[in-house]
Amino acid sequence: MSTIISIADLAKHVGEEVTLRGWVYDSTGKGKLQFIKVRDGSGICQCVAFKPDLPEEVFAAAQKLSQESSLTITGMVKEDKRAPGYPGGYEVAIKTLTVISAAGEYPISPKEHGIEFLMDNRHLWLRSTRQWAIMRIRATIVSTIRNWLDDHGYLLVDTPILTPAAGESTSELFEVKYFDDMAYLAQTGQLYSEATILAHGKVYCFGPTFRSEKSKTRRHLAEFWMVEPEMAFFSLEALMDMEEQFVSAIVGRVLEKHRMELNILERDTSFLEKVSAPFPRINYDEAVVRLNKLYTESSDEEVKRLLRYDPANLPEGKTEGEYVRELRELLKMDWGNDFGSPHETALTQQFEKPVFVYHYPTAVKAFYMQPVEGRPESCRSVDLLAPEGYGEITGGSERIYDHDLLEQRIADYKLERKNYAWYLDLRRFGGVPHAGFGLGVERTVAWICGLQHIREAIPFARTMNRLYP
Ligand code: 4AD
Ligand code: MG
């Protein structure tokens, strides 16, 4: 009997007879040889059937394999530096082969497919090497988030998904029937974490969050995963100190563990290698001045660089000159507005590391943010913008801890006081200065993996126009 092993463990079994169980990724014949690439979840390995060494029916079976058929293969492990695969460098000389289930004609072939076709077949597309690499990196990002927080004194305290009221903004709520009442899917766990810090000091919640944002961008999902640390006795400065350590740890862990996957994704890691504390910190006011200066003073070449112009995206019927003039207009910025994604891109193009932008206008942020002292039109908020055009990956702030001010805000934002009575209680019974932030997992995955679109950063994306599969 040969031992059943994983492809990832081939190196430990050179010269032994082993059994692999998996799926046919690809099969090509060449005379007396049949090369079968087998994947088993842990990797991809080339298995070779050599006609003279095999009973006729085994070789015939090897020649007939269709893509994605499931099978077991028994054979001898050989080291061969040139052998393709992941991790590669080993191949298996086939002795026997058993088909478990012969696959019908597989819709996803190595040729190019349109994105909607691939998303319709997401349940199958997840098997392809690129998607496999992304999901492995995603899993490490998630485990590093948990491990880092657990190791630094943060307690995981779960928050509800079904909630009676808005946590962020009333315009993006998904409603669900809740017995005879109405509930909303959580946009954030933050408000509940503000309760649990008063029991535990430093906490985090981590789960899916939901937003019915009517935006079809490459950065927005209707369902996404967010980790939200919340800390008692924390200032905005302490928050930035912590965030830069946290984000650096996540990037560092992926670089350490996933060279192979980053290679599969053809990710240029030069910017990722630079991610270490401290990150640059700029005030919103300064960011606005910078953008307007870029708008008026940049050469056309500089505008192209700032907005990551790609000739492939030149709209039909436009000259480059016309298009660059349009791009330049996107840099203009009035104080009081939120940044659009071109603003974020241009800002981050000036730095090699992620950048903090803090003290946004109060009017563009959520109701619970602490005003800047003596300047209530600005608030103690901070977003972290990722380089290479990825933009916001975290959003956070100091929270209002004065009862009366918070009560006033709830009224100003036309929220129903009775739904927030418990939240106001937190300010009646031992409120303290506190702060926290949320990091979007898919935005982080997209950035680290270098993805064009956030839909590949989650196994089954939910967007405005997609709920299938
Ligand atoms: O900036 P946001 O809306 O902040 C909050 O929800 C706060 N309650 C967090 C906190 O302070 N505890 O969202 C935080 C992050 C964003 O920076 C972004 O990474 C991600 O969540 N995010 C989205 N990701 C994908 N699709 C969307 N529609 C997202 N909206 C926000
Ligand atoms: Mg935000």
Short mmCIF file of C-alpha atoms and ligand atoms in Angstrom, two decimals:
data_model
loop_
_atom_site.label_atom_id
_atom_site.label_comp_id
_atom_site.label_asym_id
_atom_site.label_seq_id
_atom_site.Cartn_x
_atom_site.Cartn_y
_atom_site.Cartn_z
CA MET A 1 0.00 0.00 0.00
CA SER A 2 1.31 3.41 -0.88
CA THR A 3 0.71 6.39 1.38
CA ILE A 4 -1.89 8.98 0.48
CA ILE A 5 -0.19 12.36 0.45
CA SER A 6 -0.82 15.99 -0.50
CA ILE A 7 0.97 17.58 -3.41
CA ALA A 8 2.36 20.20 -1.03
CA ASP A 9 4.23 17.35 0.74
CA LEU A 10 5.82 15.76 -2.34
CA ALA A 11 9.31 16.91 -1.32
CA LYS A 12 9.16 14.63 1.72
CA HIS A 13 8.48 11.53 -0.37
CA VAL A 14 11.10 11.53 -3.13
CA GLY A 15 11.82 7.97 -4.20
CA GLU A 16 8.65 6.61 -2.60
CA GLU A 17 5.49 5.30 -4.10
CA VAL A 18 2.56 7.56 -3.14
CA THR A 19 -1.09 8.09 -3.92
CA LEU A 20 -2.48 11.49 -4.92
CA ARG A 21 -6.17 12.29 -4.97
CA GLY A 22 -7.41 15.22 -6.96
CA TRP A 23 -8.62 16.64 -10.24
CA VAL A 24 -7.22 16.84 -13.76
CA TYR A 25 -6.10 20.39 -14.42
CA ASP A 26 -4.69 19.72 -17.84
CA SER A 27 -3.60 16.74 -19.90
CA THR A 28 -1.42 16.65 -23.00
CA GLY A 29 0.00 13.74 -24.95
CA LYS A 30 3.26 13.37 -26.79
CA GLY A 31 3.91 9.97 -28.37
CA LYS A 32 4.45 7.40 -25.65
CA LEU A 33 4.05 10.03 -22.94
CA GLN A 34 0.97 11.56 -21.37
CA PHE A 35 1.50 14.56 -19.07
CA ILE A 36 -1.32 15.04 -16.59
CA LYS A 37 -1.36 18.07 -14.35
CA VAL A 38 -3.23 17.14 -11.20
CA ARG A 39 -4.41 19.59 -8.57
CA ASP A 40 -5.48 18.51 -5.10
CA GLY A 41 -6.12 21.79 -3.30
CA SER A 42 -2.64 21.90 -1.80
CA GLY A 43 -0.87 22.34 -5.14
CA ILE A 44 -0.48 21.24 -8.73
CA CYS A 45 1.81 18.42 -9.81
CA GLN A 46 2.75 16.94 -13.15
CA CYS A 47 2.12 13.21 -13.35
CA VAL A 48 3.62 11.31 -16.25
CA ALA A 49 2.27 8.15 -17.89
CA PHE A 50 4.91 6.33 -19.92
CA LYS A 51 3.37 3.76 -22.25
CA PRO A 52 6.07 1.05 -22.14
CA ASP A 53 5.88 0.93 -18.32
CA LEU A 54 2.11 0.56 -18.06
CA PRO A 55 -0.61 -2.00 -18.74
CA GLU A 56 -2.41 -0.99 -21.92
CA GLU A 57 -5.67 -0.06 -20.17
CA VAL A 58 -3.92 2.26 -17.71
CA PHE A 59 -2.23 4.20 -20.50
CA ALA A 60 -5.49 4.31 -22.47
CA ALA A 61 -7.28 5.71 -19.41
CA ALA A 62 -4.56 8.33 -18.97
CA GLN A 63 -5.02 9.46 -22.58
CA LYS A 64 -8.78 9.82 -22.23
CA LEU A 65 -8.91 12.05 -19.13
CA SER A 66 -11.10 15.11 -19.45
CA GLN A 67 -10.33 18.36 -17.65
CA GLU A 68 -11.65 18.39 -14.03
CA SER A 69 -12.25 14.65 -13.86
CA SER A 70 -11.57 13.46 -10.32
CA LEU A 71 -9.11 10.64 -9.87
CA THR A 72 -6.51 8.90 -7.77
CA ILE A 73 -3.02 8.32 -9.07
CA THR A 74 -0.38 6.05 -7.61
CA GLY A 75 3.21 6.41 -8.68
CA MET A 76 6.81 7.14 -7.83
CA VAL A 77 7.87 10.63 -6.73
CA LYS A 78 10.84 12.02 -8.63
CA GLU A 79 12.73 15.23 -8.11
CA ASP A 80 13.11 17.23 -11.30
CA LYS A 81 13.93 20.93 -11.07
CA ARG A 82 12.15 21.63 -14.37
CA ALA A 83 8.89 19.90 -13.45
CA PRO A 84 6.05 22.45 -13.70
CA GLY A 85 3.46 22.89 -10.98
CA TYR A 86 2.95 24.52 -7.61
CA PRO A 87 5.24 24.28 -5.79
CA GLY A 88 6.81 22.44 -8.77
CA GLY A 89 10.15 20.66 -8.95
CA TYR A 90 8.67 17.16 -8.43
CA GLU A 91 6.77 14.81 -10.66
CA VAL A 92 5.04 11.50 -10.26
CA ALA A 93 5.70 8.56 -12.60
CA ILE A 94 2.28 6.95 -12.87
CA LYS A 95 1.81 3.27 -11.96
CA THR A 96 -1.95 3.11 -11.65
CA LEU A 97 -4.77 5.54 -12.10
CA THR A 98 -8.44 5.37 -11.13
CA VAL A 99 -11.06 7.77 -12.37
CA ILE A 100 -13.61 8.58 -9.66
CA SER A 101 -15.86 10.75 -11.78
CA ALA A 102 -15.28 11.63 -15.43
CA ALA A 103 -16.08 15.30 -16.00
CA GLY A 104 -18.27 16.49 -18.85
CA GLU A 105 -17.02 19.21 -21.16
CA TYR A 106 -15.71 21.83 -18.76
CA PRO A 107 -16.86 25.35 -19.57
CA ILE A 108 -13.71 27.10 -18.34
CA SER A 109 -10.78 26.39 -20.61
CA PRO A 110 -7.37 28.06 -20.59
CA LYS A 111 -8.57 30.46 -23.31
CA GLU A 112 -9.85 33.97 -22.48
CA HIS A 113 -13.37 34.26 -21.10
CA GLY A 114 -15.46 37.37 -20.49
CA ILE A 115 -15.78 38.46 -16.88
CA GLU A 116 -19.57 37.99 -16.69
CA PHE A 117 -19.19 34.43 -17.97
CA LEU A 118 -16.55 33.77 -15.33
CA MET A 119 -18.69 35.30 -12.59
CA ASP A 120 -21.70 33.22 -13.71
CA ASN A 121 -19.40 30.22 -13.32
CA ARG A 122 -17.78 31.41 -10.12
CA HIS A 123 -18.49 28.03 -8.48
CA LEU A 124 -16.13 26.49 -11.06
CA TRP A 125 -13.82 29.45 -11.65
CA LEU A 126 -12.62 29.18 -8.04
CA ARG A 127 -10.65 26.09 -9.10
CA SER A 128 -8.39 27.98 -11.50
CA THR A 129 -4.87 28.75 -10.35
CA ARG A 130 -5.24 32.52 -10.04
CA GLN A 131 -8.38 32.24 -7.95
CA TRP A 132 -6.78 29.50 -5.87
CA ALA A 133 -3.84 31.80 -5.12
CA ILE A 134 -6.13 34.70 -4.16
CA MET A 135 -8.18 32.57 -1.74
CA ARG A 136 -5.03 31.28 -0.07
CA ILE A 137 -3.76 34.82 0.46
CA ARG A 138 -7.18 35.91 1.70
CA ALA A 139 -7.14 33.13 4.30
CA THR A 140 -3.74 34.27 5.55
CA ILE A 141 -4.91 37.89 5.73
CA VAL A 142 -7.87 36.77 7.84
CA SER A 143 -5.78 34.57 10.13
CA THR A 144 -3.14 37.29 10.57
CA ILE A 145 -5.85 39.79 11.49
CA ARG A 146 -7.11 37.44 14.19
CA ASN A 147 -3.72 36.36 15.45
CA TRP A 148 -2.28 39.86 15.63
CA LEU A 149 -5.26 41.21 17.55
CA ASP A 150 -5.42 38.19 19.86
CA ASP A 151 -1.69 38.57 20.58
CA HIS A 152 -1.96 42.29 21.31
CA GLY A 153 -4.64 42.15 23.97
CA TYR A 154 -7.79 42.63 21.89
CA LEU A 155 -10.73 40.44 22.77
CA LEU A 156 -12.97 39.09 20.01
CA VAL A 157 -16.53 40.02 20.91
CA ASP A 158 -19.07 39.22 18.21
CA THR A 159 -21.72 41.74 17.28
CA PRO A 160 -25.18 41.13 15.80
CA ILE A 161 -25.99 40.95 12.10
CA LEU A 162 -29.68 41.73 12.56
CA THR A 163 -30.01 45.23 13.95
CA PRO A 164 -32.85 47.65 14.69
CA ALA A 165 -31.17 50.78 13.33
CA ALA A 166 -28.44 52.22 11.10
CA GLY A 167 -24.84 52.00 12.25
CA GLU A 168 -23.39 54.20 9.53
CA SER A 169 -25.85 55.77 7.12
CA THR A 170 -29.57 55.25 6.64
CA SER A 171 -29.26 55.40 2.86
CA GLU A 172 -27.50 52.05 2.48
CA LEU A 173 -29.52 49.67 4.62
CA PHE A 174 -30.73 46.25 3.60
CA GLU A 175 -34.12 45.61 5.17
CA VAL A 176 -35.29 42.19 6.25
CA LYS A 177 -38.54 41.06 7.73
CA TYR A 178 -38.09 40.32 11.41
CA PHE A 179 -41.17 38.50 12.69
CA ASP A 180 -43.82 41.23 12.69
CA ASP A 181 -41.21 43.94 12.49
CA MET A 182 -38.43 45.19 10.27
CA ALA A 183 -34.71 44.74 10.87
CA TYR A 184 -31.60 45.81 9.02
CA LEU A 185 -28.50 43.85 8.13
CA ALA A 186 -25.51 45.28 9.98
CA GLN A 187 -23.41 47.87 8.14
CA THR A 188 -20.93 47.78 10.98
CA GLY A 189 -20.52 46.21 14.42
CA GLN A 190 -18.90 49.35 15.79
CA LEU A 191 -21.72 50.69 17.94
CA TYR A 192 -21.94 47.37 19.77
CA SER A 193 -18.18 47.26 20.18
CA GLU A 194 -18.44 50.66 21.85
CA ALA A 195 -20.55 48.87 24.45
CA THR A 196 -18.18 45.93 24.84
CA ILE A 197 -15.04 48.08 25.35
CA LEU A 198 -16.64 49.27 28.56
CA ALA A 199 -16.55 45.65 29.67
CA HIS A 200 -13.24 44.58 28.08
CA GLY A 201 -11.12 47.63 27.23
CA LYS A 202 -9.81 46.59 23.84
CA VAL A 203 -12.04 44.51 21.58
CA TYR A 204 -12.67 43.65 17.97
CA CYS A 205 -15.56 42.31 15.99
CA PHE A 206 -15.06 40.53 12.70
CA GLY A 207 -17.79 39.47 10.36
CA PRO A 208 -19.76 40.13 7.22
CA THR A 209 -21.31 43.57 6.80
CA PHE A 210 -23.92 44.70 4.32
CA ARG A 211 -24.49 47.87 2.34
CA SER A 212 -27.00 48.45 -0.39
CA GLU A 213 -24.78 51.05 -1.99
CA LYS A 214 -25.99 51.94 -5.42
CA SER A 215 -22.47 52.08 -6.77
CA LYS A 216 -21.05 49.85 -9.43
CA THR A 217 -17.38 50.45 -8.85
CA ARG A 218 -14.42 48.14 -8.64
CA ARG A 219 -14.20 48.90 -4.90
CA HIS A 220 -17.74 48.21 -3.71
CA LEU A 221 -19.48 45.03 -2.64
CA ALA A 222 -22.96 44.75 -1.14
CA GLU A 223 -21.64 42.14 1.31
CA PHE A 224 -18.09 42.43 2.59
CA TRP A 225 -16.06 41.34 5.59
CA MET A 226 -14.81 43.91 8.03
CA VAL A 227 -12.65 43.72 11.13
CA GLU A 228 -13.32 46.50 13.61
CA PRO A 229 -11.02 47.06 16.56
CA GLU A 230 -12.35 49.44 19.22
CA MET A 231 -10.37 50.75 22.17
CA ALA A 232 -11.19 52.61 25.38
CA PHE A 233 -8.90 55.52 26.31
CA PHE A 234 -7.60 55.83 22.75
CA SER A 235 -6.86 58.98 20.75
CA LEU A 236 -6.69 59.45 16.99
CA GLU A 237 -2.89 59.47 17.18
CA ALA A 238 -2.85 56.20 19.13
CA LEU A 239 -5.24 54.78 16.55
CA MET A 240 -2.89 55.62 13.67
CA ASP A 241 0.06 54.16 15.61
CA MET A 242 -1.83 50.92 16.06
CA GLU A 243 -3.18 50.76 12.49
CA GLU A 244 0.23 51.10 10.91
CA GLN A 245 1.58 48.25 13.02
CA PHE A 246 -1.45 46.12 12.25
CA VAL A 247 -1.45 46.69 8.48
CA SER A 248 2.33 46.19 8.29
CA ALA A 249 1.96 42.87 10.08
CA ILE A 250 -0.68 41.71 7.59
CA VAL A 251 1.40 42.64 4.54
CA GLY A 252 4.55 41.20 6.12
CA ARG A 253 2.91 37.88 6.80
CA VAL A 254 1.63 37.55 3.23
CA LEU A 255 5.09 38.35 1.83
CA GLU A 256 6.63 35.79 4.14
CA LYS A 257 4.18 33.01 3.42
CA HIS A 258 2.95 33.52 -0.14
CA ARG A 259 5.78 34.16 -2.59
CA MET A 260 4.45 31.38 -4.80
CA GLU A 261 0.91 32.79 -4.85
CA LEU A 262 2.13 36.36 -5.47
CA ASN A 263 4.14 34.96 -8.38
CA ILE A 264 1.08 33.24 -9.80
CA LEU A 265 -0.68 36.61 -9.62
CA GLU A 266 2.33 38.29 -11.25
CA ARG A 267 2.22 40.79 -8.41
CA ASP A 268 5.04 43.31 -8.44
CA THR A 269 5.79 43.33 -4.71
CA SER A 270 8.12 46.35 -4.64
CA PHE A 271 5.53 48.60 -2.97
CA LEU A 272 4.43 45.88 -0.57
CA GLU A 273 8.03 45.42 0.59
CA LYS A 274 8.04 49.07 1.71
CA VAL A 275 5.03 48.73 3.98
CA SER A 276 6.38 49.36 7.47
CA ALA A 277 5.61 51.87 10.20
CA PRO A 278 5.52 54.86 10.24
CA PHE A 279 3.10 55.78 7.44
CA PRO A 280 2.82 59.40 6.25
CA ARG A 281 -0.04 61.35 7.89
CA ILE A 282 -1.69 64.31 6.21
CA ASN A 283 -4.48 66.53 7.34
CA TYR A 284 -7.58 66.72 5.09
CA ASP A 285 -7.03 70.51 4.71
CA GLU A 286 -3.52 69.88 3.46
CA ALA A 287 -4.75 67.14 1.14
CA VAL A 288 -7.21 69.58 -0.47
CA VAL A 289 -4.45 72.16 -0.99
CA ARG A 290 -2.20 69.50 -2.47
CA LEU A 291 -4.85 68.30 -4.91
CA ASN A 292 -5.64 71.78 -6.16
CA LYS A 293 -1.96 72.45 -6.60
CA LEU A 294 -1.65 69.26 -8.60
CA TYR A 295 -4.66 70.36 -10.65
CA THR A 296 -3.13 73.71 -11.58
CA GLU A 297 0.58 72.92 -11.67
CA SER A 298 1.03 69.39 -12.97
CA SER A 299 2.29 68.73 -16.48
CA ASP A 300 0.18 66.41 -18.63
CA GLU A 301 2.72 63.67 -18.02
CA GLU A 302 2.36 64.18 -14.28
CA VAL A 303 -1.46 64.06 -14.52
CA LYS A 304 -1.11 60.72 -16.30
CA ARG A 305 1.12 59.38 -13.58
CA LEU A 306 -1.05 60.71 -10.75
CA LEU A 307 -4.16 59.08 -12.15
CA ARG A 308 -2.41 55.93 -13.36
CA TYR A 309 -3.38 56.56 -16.95
CA ASP A 310 -3.40 53.45 -19.08
CA PRO A 311 -3.59 53.96 -22.88
CA ALA A 312 -5.77 50.82 -23.04
CA ASN A 313 -8.50 52.79 -21.25
CA LEU A 314 -8.55 55.71 -23.68
CA PRO A 315 -12.25 56.13 -24.52
CA GLU A 316 -13.13 55.60 -28.16
CA GLY A 317 -13.26 58.75 -30.28
CA LYS A 318 -11.11 60.77 -27.87
CA THR A 319 -7.60 62.00 -28.39
CA GLU A 320 -5.14 61.49 -25.60
CA GLY A 321 -4.93 65.27 -25.13
CA GLU A 322 -8.71 65.55 -24.65
CA TYR A 323 -8.74 62.66 -22.25
CA VAL A 324 -5.88 63.99 -20.14
CA ARG A 325 -7.71 67.34 -19.90
CA GLU A 326 -10.72 65.44 -18.51
CA LEU A 327 -8.52 63.55 -16.10
CA ARG A 328 -7.02 66.78 -14.82
CA GLU A 329 -10.51 68.05 -13.94
CA LEU A 330 -10.88 65.07 -11.62
CA LEU A 331 -8.08 66.44 -9.45
CA LYS A 332 -9.96 69.62 -8.53
CA MET A 333 -11.19 69.54 -4.96
CA ASP A 334 -13.46 71.80 -2.91
CA TRP A 335 -13.07 71.85 0.85
CA GLY A 336 -16.05 70.09 2.41
CA ASN A 337 -16.46 67.31 -0.15
CA ASP A 338 -15.49 63.71 0.32
CA PHE A 339 -12.71 62.45 -1.91
CA GLY A 340 -13.58 60.63 -5.08
CA SER A 341 -11.45 57.67 -6.01
CA PRO A 342 -9.33 59.80 -8.45
CA HIS A 343 -8.48 62.10 -5.53
CA GLU A 344 -7.42 59.15 -3.41
CA THR A 345 -5.36 57.76 -6.27
CA ALA A 346 -3.58 61.06 -6.90
CA LEU A 347 -2.85 61.51 -3.19
CA THR A 348 -1.40 58.05 -2.78
CA GLN A 349 0.69 58.35 -5.96
CA GLN A 350 2.83 60.85 -4.09
CA PHE A 351 3.90 58.34 -1.47
CA GLU A 352 5.41 54.90 -1.51
CA LYS A 353 3.54 53.69 1.56
CA PRO A 354 -0.08 53.74 2.63
CA VAL A 355 -1.11 57.25 3.71
CA PHE A 356 -3.32 58.41 6.55
CA VAL A 357 -5.66 61.32 5.85
CA TYR A 358 -7.22 62.70 9.04
CA HIS A 359 -9.68 65.41 10.19
CA TYR A 360 -12.26 65.10 7.41
CA PRO A 361 -15.18 67.52 7.28
CA THR A 362 -17.78 66.53 9.85
CA ALA A 363 -20.54 66.74 7.25
CA VAL A 364 -19.22 63.88 5.10
CA LYS A 365 -18.73 61.46 7.98
CA ALA A 366 -20.98 59.47 10.31
CA PHE A 367 -22.93 60.98 13.22
CA TYR A 368 -20.78 59.55 16.02
CA MET A 369 -17.44 61.20 15.22
CA GLN A 370 -15.79 63.49 17.77
CA PRO A 371 -15.42 67.09 16.52
CA VAL A 372 -11.99 68.67 16.40
CA GLU A 373 -11.63 70.94 19.42
CA GLY A 374 -12.60 74.53 18.56
CA ARG A 375 -13.36 73.53 14.99
CA PRO A 376 -16.61 71.57 14.83
CA GLU A 377 -16.71 71.56 11.02
CA SER A 378 -13.87 69.00 11.11
CA CYS A 379 -13.90 65.70 12.93
CA ARG A 380 -11.37 63.38 14.54
CA SER A 381 -11.56 60.83 11.75
CA VAL A 382 -8.87 59.03 9.78
CA ASP A 383 -8.86 56.97 6.62
CA LEU A 384 -5.93 54.88 5.50
CA LEU A 385 -5.36 55.00 1.74
CA ALA A 386 -3.43 52.19 0.06
CA PRO A 387 -0.93 52.95 -2.69
CA GLU A 388 -1.05 52.01 -6.40
CA GLY A 389 -4.53 53.42 -6.85
CA TYR A 390 -6.24 51.18 -4.29
CA GLY A 391 -7.43 53.97 -1.99
CA GLU A 392 -9.34 53.64 1.28
CA ILE A 393 -8.79 50.39 3.12
CA THR A 394 -9.63 51.56 6.63
CA GLY A 395 -11.93 54.17 8.10
CA GLY A 396 -11.97 55.14 11.75
CA SER A 397 -12.31 57.91 14.30
CA GLU A 398 -12.49 59.07 17.86
CA ARG A 399 -16.10 58.74 19.01
CA ILE A 400 -18.20 61.36 20.72
CA TYR A 401 -18.32 60.45 24.41
CA ASP A 402 -20.24 63.44 25.68
CA HIS A 403 -23.86 62.42 26.19
CA ASP A 404 -25.53 65.69 25.25
CA LEU A 405 -23.48 66.27 22.14
CA LEU A 406 -24.20 62.75 20.91
CA GLU A 407 -27.89 63.20 21.63
CA GLN A 408 -27.85 66.40 19.61
CA ARG A 409 -26.13 64.62 16.71
CA ILE A 410 -28.66 61.82 16.70
CA ALA A 411 -31.35 64.48 16.34
CA ASP A 412 -29.40 66.41 13.67
CA TYR A 413 -29.01 63.25 11.58
CA LYS A 414 -32.75 62.56 11.94
CA LEU A 415 -32.16 59.23 13.64
CA GLU A 416 -34.79 57.91 16.02
CA ARG A 417 -33.63 58.51 19.57
CA LYS A 418 -35.38 55.45 20.98
CA ASN A 419 -33.26 53.17 18.79
CA TYR A 420 -30.10 54.72 20.20
CA ALA A 421 -31.10 54.96 23.87
CA TRP A 422 -28.76 52.09 24.71
CA TYR A 423 -25.94 53.79 22.78
CA LEU A 424 -26.51 57.00 24.76
CA ASP A 425 -26.43 54.96 27.99
CA LEU A 426 -22.79 54.19 27.24
CA ARG A 427 -22.18 57.92 27.75
CA ARG A 428 -24.23 58.00 30.97
CA PHE A 429 -22.42 55.20 32.73
CA GLY A 430 -18.70 55.73 32.65
CA GLY A 431 -18.10 57.03 29.14
CA VAL A 432 -14.44 57.57 28.22
CA PRO A 433 -12.56 58.90 25.19
CA HIS A 434 -12.37 56.03 22.76
CA ALA A 435 -11.60 55.27 19.15
CA GLY A 436 -11.67 52.51 16.59
CA PHE A 437 -11.60 51.71 12.92
CA GLY A 438 -12.81 49.21 10.38
CA LEU A 439 -10.60 47.46 7.82
CA GLY A 440 -12.32 46.04 4.76
CA VAL A 441 -10.98 42.55 4.09
CA GLU A 442 -11.72 42.53 0.35
CA ARG A 443 -10.19 45.97 -0.22
CA THR A 444 -7.09 44.70 1.56
CA VAL A 445 -7.03 41.45 -0.44
CA ALA A 446 -7.47 43.37 -3.71
CA TRP A 447 -4.60 45.68 -2.84
CA ILE A 448 -2.17 43.02 -1.63
CA CYS A 449 -2.97 40.69 -4.54
CA GLY A 450 -2.92 43.56 -7.06
CA LEU A 451 -6.46 42.83 -8.34
CA GLN A 452 -8.20 45.11 -10.83
CA HIS A 453 -11.58 44.54 -9.22
CA ILE A 454 -12.83 43.67 -5.74
CA ARG A 455 -15.13 40.89 -7.04
CA GLU A 456 -12.19 38.46 -7.18
CA ALA A 457 -11.26 39.14 -3.54
CA ILE A 458 -14.22 37.23 -2.08
CA PRO A 459 -15.31 33.68 -2.93
CA PHE A 460 -18.84 34.61 -4.00
CA ALA A 461 -19.24 38.33 -4.66
CA ARG A 462 -22.50 40.14 -3.99
CA THR A 463 -22.84 43.32 -6.00
CA MET A 464 -25.68 45.50 -7.24
CA ASN A 465 -26.19 43.29 -10.27
CA ARG A 466 -25.13 39.91 -8.94
CA LEU A 467 -26.62 37.47 -6.44
CA TYR A 468 -25.78 34.28 -8.40
CA PRO A 469 -24.28 31.75 -7.87
O1 4AD B 1 -15.39 53.68 6.33
P1 4AD B 1 -16.43 52.68 6.75
O2 4AD B 1 -17.80 52.87 6.24
O3 4AD B 1 -16.38 52.69 8.31
C1 4AD B 1 -17.21 52.02 9.15
O4 4AD B 1 -18.06 51.24 8.84
C2 4AD B 1 -16.87 52.23 10.60
N1 4AD B 1 -18.03 51.84 11.43
C3 4AD B 1 -15.67 51.44 10.96
C4 4AD B 1 -15.23 51.65 12.39
O5 4AD B 1 -14.79 52.74 12.70
N2 4AD B 1 -15.37 50.65 13.23
O6 4AD B 1 -15.95 51.22 6.33
C5 4AD B 1 -14.72 50.72 6.78
C6 4AD B 1 -13.99 49.99 5.69
C7 4AD B 1 -13.60 50.87 4.51
O7 4AD B 1 -12.40 51.55 4.75
C8 4AD B 1 -13.46 49.84 3.40
O8 4AD B 1 -12.21 49.17 3.51
C9 4AD B 1 -14.54 48.85 3.76
O9 4AD B 1 -14.82 48.99 5.12
N3 4AD B 1 -15.76 49.08 2.96
C10 4AD B 1 -16.13 48.35 1.90
N4 4AD B 1 -15.55 47.30 1.29
C11 4AD B 1 -16.17 46.76 0.23
N5 4AD B 1 -17.35 47.19 -0.25
C12 4AD B 1 -17.99 48.25 0.32
N6 4AD B 1 -19.17 48.65 -0.13
C13 4AD B 1 -17.37 48.87 1.46
N7 4AD B 1 -17.71 49.90 2.27
C14 4AD B 1 -16.72 50.01 3.17
MG MG B 2 -15.08 55.15 4.91
#
